[in-house]
Short mmCIF file of C-alpha atoms in Angstrom, two decimals:
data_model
loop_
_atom_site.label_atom_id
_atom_site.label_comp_id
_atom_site.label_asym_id
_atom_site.label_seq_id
_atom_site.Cartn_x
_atom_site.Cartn_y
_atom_site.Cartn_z
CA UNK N 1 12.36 -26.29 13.00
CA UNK N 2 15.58 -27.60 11.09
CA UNK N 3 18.55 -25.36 11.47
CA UNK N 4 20.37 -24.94 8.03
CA UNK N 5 19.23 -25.83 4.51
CA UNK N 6 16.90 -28.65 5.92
CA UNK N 7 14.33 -26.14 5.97
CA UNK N 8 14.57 -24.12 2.59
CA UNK N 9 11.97 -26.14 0.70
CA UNK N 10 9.49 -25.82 3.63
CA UNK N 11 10.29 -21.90 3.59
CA UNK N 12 10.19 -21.62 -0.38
CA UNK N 13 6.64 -23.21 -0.13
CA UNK N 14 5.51 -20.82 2.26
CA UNK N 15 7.12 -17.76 0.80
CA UNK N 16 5.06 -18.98 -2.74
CA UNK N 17 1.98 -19.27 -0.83
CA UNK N 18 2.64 -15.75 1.18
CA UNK N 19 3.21 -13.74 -2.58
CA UNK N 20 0.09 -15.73 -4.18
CA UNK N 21 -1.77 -14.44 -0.60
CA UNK N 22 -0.44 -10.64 -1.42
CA UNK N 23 -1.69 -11.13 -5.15
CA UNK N 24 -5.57 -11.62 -4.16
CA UNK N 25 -5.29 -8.87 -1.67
CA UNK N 26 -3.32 -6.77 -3.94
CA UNK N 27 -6.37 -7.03 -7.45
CA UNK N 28 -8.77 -6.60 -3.91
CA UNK N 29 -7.31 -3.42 -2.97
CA UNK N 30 -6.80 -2.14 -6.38
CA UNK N 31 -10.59 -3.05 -7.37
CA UNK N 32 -12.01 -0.85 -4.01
CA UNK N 33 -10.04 1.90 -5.00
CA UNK N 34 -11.54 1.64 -8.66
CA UNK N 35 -14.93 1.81 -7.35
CA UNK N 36 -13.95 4.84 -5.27
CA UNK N 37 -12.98 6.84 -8.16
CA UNK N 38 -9.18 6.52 -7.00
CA UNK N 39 -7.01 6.35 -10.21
CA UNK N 40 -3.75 4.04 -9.28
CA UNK N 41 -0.70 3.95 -11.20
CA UNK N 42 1.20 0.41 -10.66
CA UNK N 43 4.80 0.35 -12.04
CA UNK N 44 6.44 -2.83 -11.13
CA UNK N 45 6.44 -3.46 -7.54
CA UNK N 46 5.45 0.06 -6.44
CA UNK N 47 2.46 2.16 -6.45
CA UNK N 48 1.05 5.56 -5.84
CA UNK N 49 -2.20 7.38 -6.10
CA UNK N 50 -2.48 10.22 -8.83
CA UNK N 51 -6.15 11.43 -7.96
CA UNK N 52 -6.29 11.23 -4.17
CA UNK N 53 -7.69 14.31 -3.11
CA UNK N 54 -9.60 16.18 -0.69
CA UNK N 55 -12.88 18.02 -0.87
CA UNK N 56 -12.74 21.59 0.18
CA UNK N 57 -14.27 22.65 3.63
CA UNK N 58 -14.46 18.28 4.67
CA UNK N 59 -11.06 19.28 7.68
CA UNK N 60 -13.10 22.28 8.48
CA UNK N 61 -16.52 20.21 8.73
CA UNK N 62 -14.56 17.00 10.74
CA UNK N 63 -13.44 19.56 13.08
CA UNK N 64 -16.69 21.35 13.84
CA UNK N 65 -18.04 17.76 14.13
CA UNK N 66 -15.56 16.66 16.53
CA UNK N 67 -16.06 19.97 18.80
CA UNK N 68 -19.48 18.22 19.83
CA UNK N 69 -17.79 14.87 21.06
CA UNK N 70 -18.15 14.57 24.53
CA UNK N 71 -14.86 12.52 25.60
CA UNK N 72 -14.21 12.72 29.45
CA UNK N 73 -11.03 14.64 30.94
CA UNK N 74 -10.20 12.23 33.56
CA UNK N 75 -9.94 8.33 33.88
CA UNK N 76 -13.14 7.14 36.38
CA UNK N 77 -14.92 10.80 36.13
CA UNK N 78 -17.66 9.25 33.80
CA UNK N 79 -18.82 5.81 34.80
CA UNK N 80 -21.04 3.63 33.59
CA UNK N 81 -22.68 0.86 35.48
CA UNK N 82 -24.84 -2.54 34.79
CA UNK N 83 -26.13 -5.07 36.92
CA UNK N 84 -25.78 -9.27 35.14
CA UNK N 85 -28.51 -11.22 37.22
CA UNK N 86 -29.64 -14.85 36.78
CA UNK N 87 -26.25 -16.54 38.10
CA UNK N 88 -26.37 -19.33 40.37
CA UNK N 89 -25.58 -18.94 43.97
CA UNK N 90 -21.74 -18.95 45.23
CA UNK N 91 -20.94 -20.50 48.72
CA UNK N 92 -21.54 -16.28 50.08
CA UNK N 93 -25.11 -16.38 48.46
CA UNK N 94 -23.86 -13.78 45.84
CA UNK N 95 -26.00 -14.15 42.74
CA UNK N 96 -25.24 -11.24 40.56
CA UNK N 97 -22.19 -9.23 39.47
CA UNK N 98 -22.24 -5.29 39.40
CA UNK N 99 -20.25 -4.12 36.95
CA UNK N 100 -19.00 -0.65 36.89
CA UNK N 101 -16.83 0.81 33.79
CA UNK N 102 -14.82 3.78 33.51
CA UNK N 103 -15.90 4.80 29.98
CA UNK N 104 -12.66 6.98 29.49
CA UNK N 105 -9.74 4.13 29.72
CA UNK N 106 -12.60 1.16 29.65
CA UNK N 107 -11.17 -0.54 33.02
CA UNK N 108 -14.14 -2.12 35.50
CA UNK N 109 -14.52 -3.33 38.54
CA UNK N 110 -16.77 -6.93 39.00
CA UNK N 111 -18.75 -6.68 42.37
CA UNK N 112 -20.17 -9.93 43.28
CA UNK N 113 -23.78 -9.17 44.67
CA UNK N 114 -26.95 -10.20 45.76
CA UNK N 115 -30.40 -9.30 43.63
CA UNK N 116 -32.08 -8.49 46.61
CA UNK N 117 -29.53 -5.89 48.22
CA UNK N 118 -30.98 -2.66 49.08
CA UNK N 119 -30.39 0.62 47.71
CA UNK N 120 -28.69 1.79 50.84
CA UNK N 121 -26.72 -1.83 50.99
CA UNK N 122 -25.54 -0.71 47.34
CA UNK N 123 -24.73 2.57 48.00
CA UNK N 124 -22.15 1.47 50.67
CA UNK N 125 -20.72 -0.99 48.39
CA UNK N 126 -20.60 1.71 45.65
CA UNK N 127 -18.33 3.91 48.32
CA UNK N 128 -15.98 1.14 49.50
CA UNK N 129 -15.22 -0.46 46.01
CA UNK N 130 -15.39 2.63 43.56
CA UNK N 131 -15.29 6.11 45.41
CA UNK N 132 -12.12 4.68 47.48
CA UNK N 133 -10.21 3.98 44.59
CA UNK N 134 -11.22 6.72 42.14
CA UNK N 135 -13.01 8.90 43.95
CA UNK N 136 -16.54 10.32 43.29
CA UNK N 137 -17.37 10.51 39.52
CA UNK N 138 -19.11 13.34 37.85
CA UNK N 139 -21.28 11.19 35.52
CA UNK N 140 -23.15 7.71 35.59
CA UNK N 141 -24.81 6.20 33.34
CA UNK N 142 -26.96 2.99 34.38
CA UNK N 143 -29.37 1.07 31.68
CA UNK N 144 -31.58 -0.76 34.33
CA UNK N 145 -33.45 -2.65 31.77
CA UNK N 146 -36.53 -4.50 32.79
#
């Protein structure tokens, strides 16, 4: 960076470049609206939509749709959990990583495991790592796949 006018031809050059940018987007924008049946007025530098409007009933129908979503109350009281296998060995002989996800604020926890840990062995992982910190969930979801 040059303080002063050392810089004003590097900045005219990129302001030209920035309005001929805005230009393609611009004809872009205005041709997807054109297909959508939106009419758009353009008067100089401004623009507004004339014929913008909404079907009657579609907020009633969102809403009803929306009623169905199942979104959970409380961060860690939905979980989800998968296992990644295949990884090589670390100096503790762990060679997979448990990975358990609060599906409400997306956080996770990466357990470093063993494959051949028993259910019982994974249980008692399950309530020092997770059920400690977040107590016990109400839902889990776990895609073993084969």
């Amino acid at each position: 960076y040059h303080p002063g006018k050392a810089n004003v031809a590097a900045d005219a050059l990129s302001r030209k470049l920035g309005m001929i940018a805005g230009l393609k987007v611009e004809e872009e924008i205005i041709r997807d609206l054109e297909r959508l049946g939106i009419e758009l007025y353009v008067s100089g530098q401004h623009g507004y939509w004339a014929s913008l409007r909404i079907k009657p009933g579609l907020i009633s129908r969102i809403k009803e749709a929306q009623k169905e979503d199942n979104i959970p109350v409380w961060k860690w009281d939905e979980i989800s959990m998968d296992f990644v296998t295949g990884l090589p060995q670390t100096q503790r002989r762990h060679d997979a990583i448990w990975v358990v996800v609060d599906r409400l604020t997306k956080s996770a926890h990466f357990l470093p495991i063993r494959k051949d840990y028993s259910v019982s062995g994974l249980a008692e992982i399950f309530q020092q790592e997770i059920v400690r910190l977040h107590g016990t969930p109400s839902a889990i979801v776990l895609d073993r796949d084969p």
